[in-house]
CSV table of N, CA and C in Angstrom, one decimal:
chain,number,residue,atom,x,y,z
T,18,UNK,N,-1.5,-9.0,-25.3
T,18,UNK,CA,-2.8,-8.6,-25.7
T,18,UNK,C,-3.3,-7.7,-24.6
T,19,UNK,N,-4.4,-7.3,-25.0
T,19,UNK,CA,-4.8,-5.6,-23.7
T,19,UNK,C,-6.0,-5.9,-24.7
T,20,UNK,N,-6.9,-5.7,-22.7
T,20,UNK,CA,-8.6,-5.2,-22.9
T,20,UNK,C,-8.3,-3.7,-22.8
T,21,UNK,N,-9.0,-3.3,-23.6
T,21,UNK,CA,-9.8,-2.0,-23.4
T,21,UNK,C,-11.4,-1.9,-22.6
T,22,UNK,N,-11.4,-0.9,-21.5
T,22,UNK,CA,-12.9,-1.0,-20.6
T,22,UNK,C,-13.0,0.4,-21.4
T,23,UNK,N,-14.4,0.6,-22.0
T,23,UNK,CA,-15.2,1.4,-22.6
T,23,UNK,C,-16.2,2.1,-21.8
T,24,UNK,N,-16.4,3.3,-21.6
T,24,UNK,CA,-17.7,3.7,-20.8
T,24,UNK,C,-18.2,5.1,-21.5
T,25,UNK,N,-19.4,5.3,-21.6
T,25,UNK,CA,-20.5,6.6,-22.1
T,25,UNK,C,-20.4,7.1,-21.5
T,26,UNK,N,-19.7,8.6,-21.6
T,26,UNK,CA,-19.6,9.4,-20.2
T,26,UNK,C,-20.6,10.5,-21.1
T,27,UNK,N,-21.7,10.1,-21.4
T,27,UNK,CA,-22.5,11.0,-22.4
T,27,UNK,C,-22.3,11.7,-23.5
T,28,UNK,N,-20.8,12.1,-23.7
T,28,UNK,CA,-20.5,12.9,-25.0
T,28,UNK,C,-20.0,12.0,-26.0
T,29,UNK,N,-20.1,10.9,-25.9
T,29,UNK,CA,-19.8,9.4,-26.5
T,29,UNK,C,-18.5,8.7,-26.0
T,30,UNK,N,-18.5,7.4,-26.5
T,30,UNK,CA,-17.5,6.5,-25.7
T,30,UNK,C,-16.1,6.7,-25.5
T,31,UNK,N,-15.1,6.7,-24.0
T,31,UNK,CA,-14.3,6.9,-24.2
T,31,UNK,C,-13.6,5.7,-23.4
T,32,UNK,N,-12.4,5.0,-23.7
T,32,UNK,CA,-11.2,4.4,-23.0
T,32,UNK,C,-10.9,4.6,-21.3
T,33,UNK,N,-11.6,3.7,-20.6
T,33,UNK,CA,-11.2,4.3,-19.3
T,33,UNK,C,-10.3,3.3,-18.2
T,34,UNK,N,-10.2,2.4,-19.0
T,34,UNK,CA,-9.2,1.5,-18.4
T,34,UNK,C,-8.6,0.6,-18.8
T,35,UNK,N,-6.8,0.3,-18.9
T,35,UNK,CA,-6.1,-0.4,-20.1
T,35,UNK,C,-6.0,-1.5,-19.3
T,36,UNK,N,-6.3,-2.8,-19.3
T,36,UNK,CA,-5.5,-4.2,-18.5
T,36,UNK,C,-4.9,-4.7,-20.1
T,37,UNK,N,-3.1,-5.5,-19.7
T,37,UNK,CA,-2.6,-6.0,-20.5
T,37,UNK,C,-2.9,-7.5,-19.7
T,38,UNK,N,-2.6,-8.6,-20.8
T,38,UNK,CA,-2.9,-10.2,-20.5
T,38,UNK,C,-1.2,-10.5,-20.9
T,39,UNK,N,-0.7,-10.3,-20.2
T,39,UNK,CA,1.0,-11.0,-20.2
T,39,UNK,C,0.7,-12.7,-20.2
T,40,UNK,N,1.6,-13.2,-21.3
T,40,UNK,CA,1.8,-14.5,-21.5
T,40,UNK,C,0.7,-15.0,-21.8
T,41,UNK,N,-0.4,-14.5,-22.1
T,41,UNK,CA,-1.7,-15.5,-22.2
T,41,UNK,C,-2.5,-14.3,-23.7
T,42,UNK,N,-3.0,-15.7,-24.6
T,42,UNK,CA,-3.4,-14.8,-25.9
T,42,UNK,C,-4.9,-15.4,-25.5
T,43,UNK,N,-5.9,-14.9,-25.5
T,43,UNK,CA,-6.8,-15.2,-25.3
T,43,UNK,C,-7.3,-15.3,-27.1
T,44,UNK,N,-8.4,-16.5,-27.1
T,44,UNK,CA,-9.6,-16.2,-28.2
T,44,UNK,C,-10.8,-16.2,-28.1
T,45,UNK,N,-11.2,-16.0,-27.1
T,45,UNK,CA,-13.2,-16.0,-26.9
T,45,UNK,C,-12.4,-14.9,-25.6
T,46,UNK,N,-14.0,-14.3,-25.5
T,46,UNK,CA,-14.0,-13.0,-24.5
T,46,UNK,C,-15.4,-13.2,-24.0
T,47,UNK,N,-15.6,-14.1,-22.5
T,47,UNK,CA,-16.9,-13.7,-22.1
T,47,UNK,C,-17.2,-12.8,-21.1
T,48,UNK,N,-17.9,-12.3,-21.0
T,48,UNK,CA,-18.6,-10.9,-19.7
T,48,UNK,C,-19.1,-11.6,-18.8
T,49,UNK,N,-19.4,-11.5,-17.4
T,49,UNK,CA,-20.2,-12.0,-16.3
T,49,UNK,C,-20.1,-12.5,-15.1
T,50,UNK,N,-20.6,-12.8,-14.3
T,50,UNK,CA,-20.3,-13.1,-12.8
T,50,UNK,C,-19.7,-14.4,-12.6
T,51,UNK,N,-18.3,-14.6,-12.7
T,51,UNK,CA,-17.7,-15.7,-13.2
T,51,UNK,C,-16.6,-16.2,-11.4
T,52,UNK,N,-16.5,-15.0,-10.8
T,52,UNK,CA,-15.7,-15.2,-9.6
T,52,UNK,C,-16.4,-15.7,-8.4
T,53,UNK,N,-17.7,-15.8,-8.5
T,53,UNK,CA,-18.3,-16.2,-7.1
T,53,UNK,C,-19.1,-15.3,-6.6
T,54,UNK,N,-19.0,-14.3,-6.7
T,54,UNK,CA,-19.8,-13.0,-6.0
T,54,UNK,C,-20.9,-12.1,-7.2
T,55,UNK,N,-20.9,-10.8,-7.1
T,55,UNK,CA,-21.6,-10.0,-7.7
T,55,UNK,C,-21.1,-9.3,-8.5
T,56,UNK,N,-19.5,-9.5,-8.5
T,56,UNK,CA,-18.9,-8.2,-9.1
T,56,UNK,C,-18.5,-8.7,-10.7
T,57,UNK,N,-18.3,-8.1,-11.5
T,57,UNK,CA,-18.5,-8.2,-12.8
T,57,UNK,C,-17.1,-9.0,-13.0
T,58,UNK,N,-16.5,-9.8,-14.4
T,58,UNK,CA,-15.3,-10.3,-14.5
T,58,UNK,C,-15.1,-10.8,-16.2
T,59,UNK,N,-14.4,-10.8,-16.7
T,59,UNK,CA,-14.1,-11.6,-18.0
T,59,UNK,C,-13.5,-12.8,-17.8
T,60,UNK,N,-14.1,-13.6,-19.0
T,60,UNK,CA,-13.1,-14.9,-18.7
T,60,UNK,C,-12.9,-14.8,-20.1
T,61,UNK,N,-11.8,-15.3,-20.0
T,61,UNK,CA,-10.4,-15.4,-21.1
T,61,UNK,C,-9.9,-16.7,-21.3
T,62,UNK,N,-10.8,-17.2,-22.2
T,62,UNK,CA,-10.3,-18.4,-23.2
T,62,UNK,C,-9.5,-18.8,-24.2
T,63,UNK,N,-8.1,-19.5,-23.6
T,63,UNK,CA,-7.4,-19.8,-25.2
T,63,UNK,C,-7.6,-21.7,-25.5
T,64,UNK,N,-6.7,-21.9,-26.5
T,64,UNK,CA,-6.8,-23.3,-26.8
T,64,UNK,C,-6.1,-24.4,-25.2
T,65,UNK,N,-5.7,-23.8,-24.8
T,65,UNK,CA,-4.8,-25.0,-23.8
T,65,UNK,C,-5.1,-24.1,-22.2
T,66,UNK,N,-5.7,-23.1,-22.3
T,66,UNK,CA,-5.9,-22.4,-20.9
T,66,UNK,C,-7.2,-21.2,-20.8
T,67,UNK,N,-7.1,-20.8,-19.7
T,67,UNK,CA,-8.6,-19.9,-19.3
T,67,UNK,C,-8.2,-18.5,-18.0
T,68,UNK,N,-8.3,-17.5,-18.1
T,68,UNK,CA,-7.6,-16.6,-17.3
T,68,UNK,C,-8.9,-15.9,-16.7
T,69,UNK,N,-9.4,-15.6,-15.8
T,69,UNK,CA,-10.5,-14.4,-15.2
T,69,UNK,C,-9.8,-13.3,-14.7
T,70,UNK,N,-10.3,-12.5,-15.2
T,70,UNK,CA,-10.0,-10.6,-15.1
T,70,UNK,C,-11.3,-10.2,-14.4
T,71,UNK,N,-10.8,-10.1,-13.0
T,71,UNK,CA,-12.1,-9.6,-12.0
T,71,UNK,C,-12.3,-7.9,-12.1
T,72,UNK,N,-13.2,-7.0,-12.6
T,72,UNK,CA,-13.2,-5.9,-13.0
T,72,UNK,C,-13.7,-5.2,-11.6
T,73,UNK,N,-14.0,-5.8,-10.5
T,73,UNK,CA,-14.4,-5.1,-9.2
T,73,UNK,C,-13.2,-5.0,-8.2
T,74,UNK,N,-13.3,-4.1,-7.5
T,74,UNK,CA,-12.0,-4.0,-5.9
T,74,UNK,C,-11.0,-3.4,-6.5
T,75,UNK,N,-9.8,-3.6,-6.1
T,75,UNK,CA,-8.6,-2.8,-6.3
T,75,UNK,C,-7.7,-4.0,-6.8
T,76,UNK,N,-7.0,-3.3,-7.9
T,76,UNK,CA,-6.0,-4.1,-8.3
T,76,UNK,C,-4.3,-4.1,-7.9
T,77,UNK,N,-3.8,-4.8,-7.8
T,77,UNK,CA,-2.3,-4.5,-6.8
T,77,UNK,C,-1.7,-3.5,-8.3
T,78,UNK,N,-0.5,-2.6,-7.7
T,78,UNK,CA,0.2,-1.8,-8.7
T,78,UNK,C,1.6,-1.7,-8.2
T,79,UNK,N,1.8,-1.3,-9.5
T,79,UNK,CA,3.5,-1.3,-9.2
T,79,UNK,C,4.0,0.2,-9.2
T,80,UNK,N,4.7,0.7,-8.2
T,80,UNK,CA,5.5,2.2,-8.3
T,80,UNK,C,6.8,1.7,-8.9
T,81,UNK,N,7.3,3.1,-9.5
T,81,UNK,CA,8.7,2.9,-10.1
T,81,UNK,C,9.6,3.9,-8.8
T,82,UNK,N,10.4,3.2,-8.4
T,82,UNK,CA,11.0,4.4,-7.4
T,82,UNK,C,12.5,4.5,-7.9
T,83,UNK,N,12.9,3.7,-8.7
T,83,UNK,CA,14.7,3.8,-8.6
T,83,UNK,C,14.6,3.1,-10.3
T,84,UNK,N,15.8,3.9,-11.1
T,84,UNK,CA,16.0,3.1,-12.1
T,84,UNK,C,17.6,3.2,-12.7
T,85,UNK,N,18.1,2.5,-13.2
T,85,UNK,CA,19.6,2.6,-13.9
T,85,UNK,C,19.8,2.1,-15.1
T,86,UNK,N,20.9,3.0,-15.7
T,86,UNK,CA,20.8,2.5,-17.2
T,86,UNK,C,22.3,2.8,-17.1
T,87,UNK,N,22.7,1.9,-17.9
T,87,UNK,CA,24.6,1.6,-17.9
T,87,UNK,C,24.9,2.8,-19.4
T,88,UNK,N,26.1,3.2,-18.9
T,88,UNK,CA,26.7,4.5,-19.8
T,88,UNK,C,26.8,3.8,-21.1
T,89,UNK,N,27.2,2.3,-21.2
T,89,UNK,CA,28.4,1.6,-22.5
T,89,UNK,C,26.6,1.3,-23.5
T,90,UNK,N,27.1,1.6,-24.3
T,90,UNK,CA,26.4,1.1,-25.3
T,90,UNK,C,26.3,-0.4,-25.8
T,91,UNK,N,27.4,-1.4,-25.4
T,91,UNK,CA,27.5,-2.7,-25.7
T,91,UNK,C,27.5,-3.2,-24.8
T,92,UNK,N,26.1,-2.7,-23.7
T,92,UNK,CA,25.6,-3.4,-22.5
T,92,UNK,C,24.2,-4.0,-23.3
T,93,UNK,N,23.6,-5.4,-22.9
T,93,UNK,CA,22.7,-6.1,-22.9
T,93,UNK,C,22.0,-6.6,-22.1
T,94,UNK,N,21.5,-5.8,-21.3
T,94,UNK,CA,20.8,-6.4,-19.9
T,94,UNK,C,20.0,-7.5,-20.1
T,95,UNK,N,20.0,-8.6,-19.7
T,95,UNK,CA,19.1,-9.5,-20.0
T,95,UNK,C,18.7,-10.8,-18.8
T,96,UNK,N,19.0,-10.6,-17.6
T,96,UNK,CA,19.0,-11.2,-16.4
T,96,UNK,C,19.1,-10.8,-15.5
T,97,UNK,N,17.6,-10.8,-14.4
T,97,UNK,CA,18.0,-10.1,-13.1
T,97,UNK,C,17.4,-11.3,-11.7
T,98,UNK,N,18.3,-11.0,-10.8
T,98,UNK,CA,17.8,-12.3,-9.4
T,98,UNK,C,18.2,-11.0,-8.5
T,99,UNK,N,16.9,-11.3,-7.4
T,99,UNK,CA,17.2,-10.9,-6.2
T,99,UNK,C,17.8,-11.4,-5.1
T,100,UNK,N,18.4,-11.0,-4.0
T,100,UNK,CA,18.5,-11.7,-2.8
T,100,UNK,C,19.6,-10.5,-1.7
T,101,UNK,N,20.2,-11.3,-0.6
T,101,UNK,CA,21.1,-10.1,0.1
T,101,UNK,C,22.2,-10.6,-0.2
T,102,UNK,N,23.2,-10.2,-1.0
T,102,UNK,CA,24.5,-11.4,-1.3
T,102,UNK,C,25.5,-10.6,-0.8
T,103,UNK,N,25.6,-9.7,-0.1
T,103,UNK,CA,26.4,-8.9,0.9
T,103,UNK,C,26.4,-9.3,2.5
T,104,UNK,N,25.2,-9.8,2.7
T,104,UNK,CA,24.8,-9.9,4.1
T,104,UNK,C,24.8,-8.4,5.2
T,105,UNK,N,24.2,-7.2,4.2
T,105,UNK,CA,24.0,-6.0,4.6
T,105,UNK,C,22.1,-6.0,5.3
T,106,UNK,N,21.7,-6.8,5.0
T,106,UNK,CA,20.0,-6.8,5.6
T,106,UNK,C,19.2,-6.0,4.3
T,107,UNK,N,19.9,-5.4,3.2
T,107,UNK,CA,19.5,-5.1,2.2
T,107,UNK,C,19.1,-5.9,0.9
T,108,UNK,N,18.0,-5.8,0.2
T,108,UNK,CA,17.8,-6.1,-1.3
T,108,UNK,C,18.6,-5.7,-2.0
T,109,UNK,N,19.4,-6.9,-2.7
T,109,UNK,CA,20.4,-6.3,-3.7
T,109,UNK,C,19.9,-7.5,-4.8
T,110,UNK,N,20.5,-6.6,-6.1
T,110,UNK,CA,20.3,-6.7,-7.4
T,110,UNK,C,21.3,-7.6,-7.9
T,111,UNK,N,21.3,-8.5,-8.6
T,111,UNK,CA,22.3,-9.4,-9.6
T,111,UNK,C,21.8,-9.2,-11.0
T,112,UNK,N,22.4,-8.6,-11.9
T,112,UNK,CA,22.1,-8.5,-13.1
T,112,UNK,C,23.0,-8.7,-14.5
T,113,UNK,N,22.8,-9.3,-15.3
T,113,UNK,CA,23.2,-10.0,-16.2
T,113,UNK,C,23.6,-9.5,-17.5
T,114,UNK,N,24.8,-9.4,-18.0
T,114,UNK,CA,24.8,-8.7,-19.3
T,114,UNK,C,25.7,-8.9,-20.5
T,115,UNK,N,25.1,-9.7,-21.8
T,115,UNK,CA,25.1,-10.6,-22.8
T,115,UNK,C,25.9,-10.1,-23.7
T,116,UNK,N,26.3,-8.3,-23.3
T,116,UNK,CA,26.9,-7.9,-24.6
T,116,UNK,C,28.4,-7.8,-24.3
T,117,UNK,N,28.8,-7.3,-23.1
T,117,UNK,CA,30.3,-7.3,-22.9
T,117,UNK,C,30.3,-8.4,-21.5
T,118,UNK,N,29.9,-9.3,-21.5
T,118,UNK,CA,29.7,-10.6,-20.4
T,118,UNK,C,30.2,-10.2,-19.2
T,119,UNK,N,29.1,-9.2,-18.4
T,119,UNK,CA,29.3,-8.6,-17.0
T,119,UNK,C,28.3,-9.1,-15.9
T,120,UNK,N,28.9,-9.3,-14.9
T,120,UNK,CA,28.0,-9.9,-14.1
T,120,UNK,C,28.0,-8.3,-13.1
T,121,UNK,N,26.5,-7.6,-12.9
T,121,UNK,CA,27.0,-6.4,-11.8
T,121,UNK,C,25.6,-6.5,-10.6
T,122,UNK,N,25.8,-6.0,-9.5
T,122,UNK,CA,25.2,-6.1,-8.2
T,122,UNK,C,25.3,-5.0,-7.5
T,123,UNK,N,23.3,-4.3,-7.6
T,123,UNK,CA,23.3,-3.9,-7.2
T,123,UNK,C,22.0,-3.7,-5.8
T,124,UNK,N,22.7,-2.5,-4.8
T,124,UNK,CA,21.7,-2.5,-3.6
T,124,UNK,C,21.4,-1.7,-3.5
T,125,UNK,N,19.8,-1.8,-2.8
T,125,UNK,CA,19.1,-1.2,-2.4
T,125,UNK,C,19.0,0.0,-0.8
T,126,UNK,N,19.7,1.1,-0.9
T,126,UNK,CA,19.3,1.9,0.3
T,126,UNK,C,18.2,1.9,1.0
T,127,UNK,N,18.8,2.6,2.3
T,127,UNK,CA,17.1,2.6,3.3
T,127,UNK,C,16.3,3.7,2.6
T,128,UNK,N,17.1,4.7,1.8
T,128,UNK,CA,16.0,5.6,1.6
T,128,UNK,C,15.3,5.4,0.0
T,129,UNK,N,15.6,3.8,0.1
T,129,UNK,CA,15.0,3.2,-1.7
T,129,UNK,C,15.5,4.2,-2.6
T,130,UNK,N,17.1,3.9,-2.9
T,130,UNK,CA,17.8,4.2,-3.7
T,130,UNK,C,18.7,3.2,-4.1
T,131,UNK,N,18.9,3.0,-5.5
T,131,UNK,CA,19.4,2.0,-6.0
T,131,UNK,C,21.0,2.4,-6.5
T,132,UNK,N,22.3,1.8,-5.5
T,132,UNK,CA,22.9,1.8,-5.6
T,132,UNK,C,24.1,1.1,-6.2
T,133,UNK,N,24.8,1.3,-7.1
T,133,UNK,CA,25.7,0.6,-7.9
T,133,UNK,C,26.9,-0.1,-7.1
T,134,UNK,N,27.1,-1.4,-6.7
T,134,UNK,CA,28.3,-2.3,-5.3
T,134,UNK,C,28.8,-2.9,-6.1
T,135,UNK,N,29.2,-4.2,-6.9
T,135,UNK,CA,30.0,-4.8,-7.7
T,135,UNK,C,30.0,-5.1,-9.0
T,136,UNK,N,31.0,-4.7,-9.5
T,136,UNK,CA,30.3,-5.4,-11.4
T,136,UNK,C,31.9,-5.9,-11.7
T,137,UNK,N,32.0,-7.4,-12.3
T,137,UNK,CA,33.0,-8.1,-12.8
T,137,UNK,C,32.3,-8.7,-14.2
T,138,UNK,N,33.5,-8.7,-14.9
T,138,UNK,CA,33.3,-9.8,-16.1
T,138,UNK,C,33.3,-11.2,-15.5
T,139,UNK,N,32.3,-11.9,-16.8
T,139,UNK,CA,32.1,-13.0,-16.2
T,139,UNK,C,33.6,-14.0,-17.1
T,140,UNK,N,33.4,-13.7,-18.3
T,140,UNK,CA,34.5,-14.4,-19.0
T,140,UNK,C,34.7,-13.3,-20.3
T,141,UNK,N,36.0,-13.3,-20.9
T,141,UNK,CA,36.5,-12.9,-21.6
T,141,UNK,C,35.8,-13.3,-23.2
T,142,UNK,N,35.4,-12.5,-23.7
T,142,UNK,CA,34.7,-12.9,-25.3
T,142,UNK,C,36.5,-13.0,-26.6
T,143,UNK,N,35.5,-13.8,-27.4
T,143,UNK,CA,36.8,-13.6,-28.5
T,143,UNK,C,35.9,-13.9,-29.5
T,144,UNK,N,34.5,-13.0,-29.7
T,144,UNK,CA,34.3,-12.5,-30.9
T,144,UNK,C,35.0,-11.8,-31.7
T,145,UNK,N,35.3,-12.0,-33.0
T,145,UNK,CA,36.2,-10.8,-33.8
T,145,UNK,C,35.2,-10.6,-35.0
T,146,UNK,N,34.2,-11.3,-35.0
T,146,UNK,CA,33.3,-10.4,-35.9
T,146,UNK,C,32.4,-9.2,-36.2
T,147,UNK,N,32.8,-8.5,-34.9
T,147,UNK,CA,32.4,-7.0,-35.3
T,147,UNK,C,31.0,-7.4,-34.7
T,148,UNK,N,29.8,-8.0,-34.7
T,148,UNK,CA,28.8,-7.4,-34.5
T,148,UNK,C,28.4,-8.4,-33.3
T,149,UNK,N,27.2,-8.2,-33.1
T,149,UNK,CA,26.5,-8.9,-31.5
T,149,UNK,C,26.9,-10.4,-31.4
T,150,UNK,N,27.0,-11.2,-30.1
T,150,UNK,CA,26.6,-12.5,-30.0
T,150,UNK,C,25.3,-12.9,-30.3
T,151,UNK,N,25.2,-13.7,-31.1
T,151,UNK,CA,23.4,-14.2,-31.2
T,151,UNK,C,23.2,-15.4,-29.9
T,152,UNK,N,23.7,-15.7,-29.0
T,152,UNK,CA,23.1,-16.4,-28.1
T,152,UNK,C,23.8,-15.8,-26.7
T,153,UNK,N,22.9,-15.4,-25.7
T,153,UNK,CA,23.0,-14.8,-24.4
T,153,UNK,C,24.3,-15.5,-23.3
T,154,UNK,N,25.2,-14.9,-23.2
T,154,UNK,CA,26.5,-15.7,-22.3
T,154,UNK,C,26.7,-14.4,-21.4
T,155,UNK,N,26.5,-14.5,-20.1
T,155,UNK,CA,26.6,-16.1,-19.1
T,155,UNK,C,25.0,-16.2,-19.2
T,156,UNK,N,24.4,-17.0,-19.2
T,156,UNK,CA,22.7,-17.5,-19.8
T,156,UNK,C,22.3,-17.1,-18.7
T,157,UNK,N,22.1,-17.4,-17.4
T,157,UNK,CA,21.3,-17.5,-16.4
T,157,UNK,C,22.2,-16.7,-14.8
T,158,UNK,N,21.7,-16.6,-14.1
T,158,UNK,CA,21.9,-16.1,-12.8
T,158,UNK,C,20.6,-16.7,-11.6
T,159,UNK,N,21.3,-17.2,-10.6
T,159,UNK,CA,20.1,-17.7,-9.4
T,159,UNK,C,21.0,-17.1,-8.1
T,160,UNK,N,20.5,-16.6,-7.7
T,160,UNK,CA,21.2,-16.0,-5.9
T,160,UNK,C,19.9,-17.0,-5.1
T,161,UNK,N,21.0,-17.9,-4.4
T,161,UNK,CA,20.8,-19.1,-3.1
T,161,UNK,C,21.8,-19.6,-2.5
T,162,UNK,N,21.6,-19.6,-1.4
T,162,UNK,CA,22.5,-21.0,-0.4
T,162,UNK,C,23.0,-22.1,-1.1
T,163,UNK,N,24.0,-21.6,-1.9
T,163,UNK,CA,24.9,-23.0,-3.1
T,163,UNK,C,25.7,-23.8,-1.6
T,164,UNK,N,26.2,-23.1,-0.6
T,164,UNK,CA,27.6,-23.7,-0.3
T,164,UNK,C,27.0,-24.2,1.2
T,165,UNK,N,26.1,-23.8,1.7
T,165,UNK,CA,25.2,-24.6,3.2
T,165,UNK,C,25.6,-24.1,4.0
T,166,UNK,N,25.9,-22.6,3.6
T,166,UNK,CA,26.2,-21.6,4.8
T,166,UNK,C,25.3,-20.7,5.3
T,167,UNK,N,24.1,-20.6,4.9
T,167,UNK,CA,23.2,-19.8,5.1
T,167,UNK,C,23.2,-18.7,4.4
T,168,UNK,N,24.2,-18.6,3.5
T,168,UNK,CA,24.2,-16.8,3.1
T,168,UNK,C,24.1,-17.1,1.6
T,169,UNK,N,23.4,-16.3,1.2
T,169,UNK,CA,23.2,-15.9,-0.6
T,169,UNK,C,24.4,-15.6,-1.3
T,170,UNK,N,24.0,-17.1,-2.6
T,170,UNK,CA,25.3,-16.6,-3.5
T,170,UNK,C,25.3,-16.6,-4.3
T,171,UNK,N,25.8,-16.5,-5.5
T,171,UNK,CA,25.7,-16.1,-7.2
T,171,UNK,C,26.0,-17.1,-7.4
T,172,UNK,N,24.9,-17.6,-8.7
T,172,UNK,CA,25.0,-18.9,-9.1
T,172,UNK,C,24.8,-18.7,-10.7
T,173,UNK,N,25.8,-18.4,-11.4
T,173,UNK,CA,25.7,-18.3,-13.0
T,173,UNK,C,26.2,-19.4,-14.4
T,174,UNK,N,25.6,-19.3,-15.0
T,174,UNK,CA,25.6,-20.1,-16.0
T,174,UNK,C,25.9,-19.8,-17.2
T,175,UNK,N,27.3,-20.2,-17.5
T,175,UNK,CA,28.2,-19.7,-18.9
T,175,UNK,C,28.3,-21.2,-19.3
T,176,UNK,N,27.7,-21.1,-20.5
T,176,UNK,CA,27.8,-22.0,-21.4
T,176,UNK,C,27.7,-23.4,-21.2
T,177,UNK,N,28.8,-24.5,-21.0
T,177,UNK,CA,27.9,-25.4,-20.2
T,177,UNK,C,28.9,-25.6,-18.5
T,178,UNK,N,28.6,-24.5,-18.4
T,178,UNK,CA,29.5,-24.6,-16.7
T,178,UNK,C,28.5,-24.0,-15.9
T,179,UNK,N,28.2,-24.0,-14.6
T,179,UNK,CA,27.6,-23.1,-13.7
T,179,UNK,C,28.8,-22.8,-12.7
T,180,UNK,N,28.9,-21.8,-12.4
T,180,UNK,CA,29.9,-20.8,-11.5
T,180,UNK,C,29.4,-20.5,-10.2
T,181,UNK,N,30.0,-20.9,-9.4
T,181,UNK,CA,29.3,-20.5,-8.1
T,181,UNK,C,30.3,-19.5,-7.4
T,182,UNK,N,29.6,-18.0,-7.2
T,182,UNK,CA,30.5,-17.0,-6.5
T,182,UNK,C,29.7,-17.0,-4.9
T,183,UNK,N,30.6,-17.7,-3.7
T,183,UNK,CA,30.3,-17.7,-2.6
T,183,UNK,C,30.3,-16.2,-1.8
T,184,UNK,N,29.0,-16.4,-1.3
T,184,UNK,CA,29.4,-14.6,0.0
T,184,UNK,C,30.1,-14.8,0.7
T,185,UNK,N,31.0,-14.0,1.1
T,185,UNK,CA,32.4,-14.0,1.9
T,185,UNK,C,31.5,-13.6,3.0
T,186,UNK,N,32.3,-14.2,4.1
T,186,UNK,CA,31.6,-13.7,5.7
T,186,UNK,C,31.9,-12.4,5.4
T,187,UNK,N,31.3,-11.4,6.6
T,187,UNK,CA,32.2,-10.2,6.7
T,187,UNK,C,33.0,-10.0,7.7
């Protein structure tokens, strides 16, 4: 769902600011000083919950600096975990993919560039029906201290197994 903020800039009303409500469907919309202070806010009522959208100050945002898109057409990206699973001092990427079952990792440069470092299959498919899997394999991905060594590891979930890929010292 997404408020629209409306304002009369005298030549009649125009759209001047989009907020979307991720995960939350609201059904009542009230207006008013609902945060404590002076500054204006909505409250957002549904059946089992209540959200406030503070319309004063600054709101955090997100820049896009780096992005990748895999060449294969029978890629299904559908799982991503952070952590340093190299032990480089860098943010690196674990990401998950449903359609040719690839586990790939990637890192982050100093000059915030997103670099492509490992990609393995997770397991071998033996679909022979020609079209997609209808349920997501390997399901899940978590990068953490599995083995009590202090170092980040890949922790994935095919079917009913979890796979633990330990970080190799360097």
């Amino acid at each position: 769902d997404r408020i629209l903020l409306l304002a009369d800039s005298g030549e009649g009303w125009s759209v001047t600011d989009r907020m979307h409500l991720l995960g939350f469907n609201p059904g009542r919309l009230l207006a008013g000083e609902f945060g404590g202070d002076d500054a204006a806010s909505i409250l957002c009522i549904s059946d089992d919950a209540f959200g406030l959208v503070r319309l004063g100050g600054e709101r955090p945002t997100l820049d896009q600096f780096a992005a990748y898109r895999s060449d294969s057409d029978d890629r299904l990206e559908h799982d991503i975990e952070v952590g340093d699973v190299n032990a480089d001092g860098y943010v690196d990427l674990v990401v998950l993919d449903a359609g040719e079952q690839m586990c790939s990792t990637f890192t982050l440069s100093k000059s915030r560039r997103l670099v492509p470092a490992v990609e393995f299959e997770v397991f071998e498919s033996r679909l022979f029906s020609g079209g997609r899997a209808r349920i997501f394999e390997p399901r899940s991905v978590a990068v953490a201290d599995a083995t009590g060594d202090d170092r980040h590891d890949i922790i994935v979930t095919v079917h009913d197994r979890i796979i633990i890929y330990p970080q190799m010292a360097p």
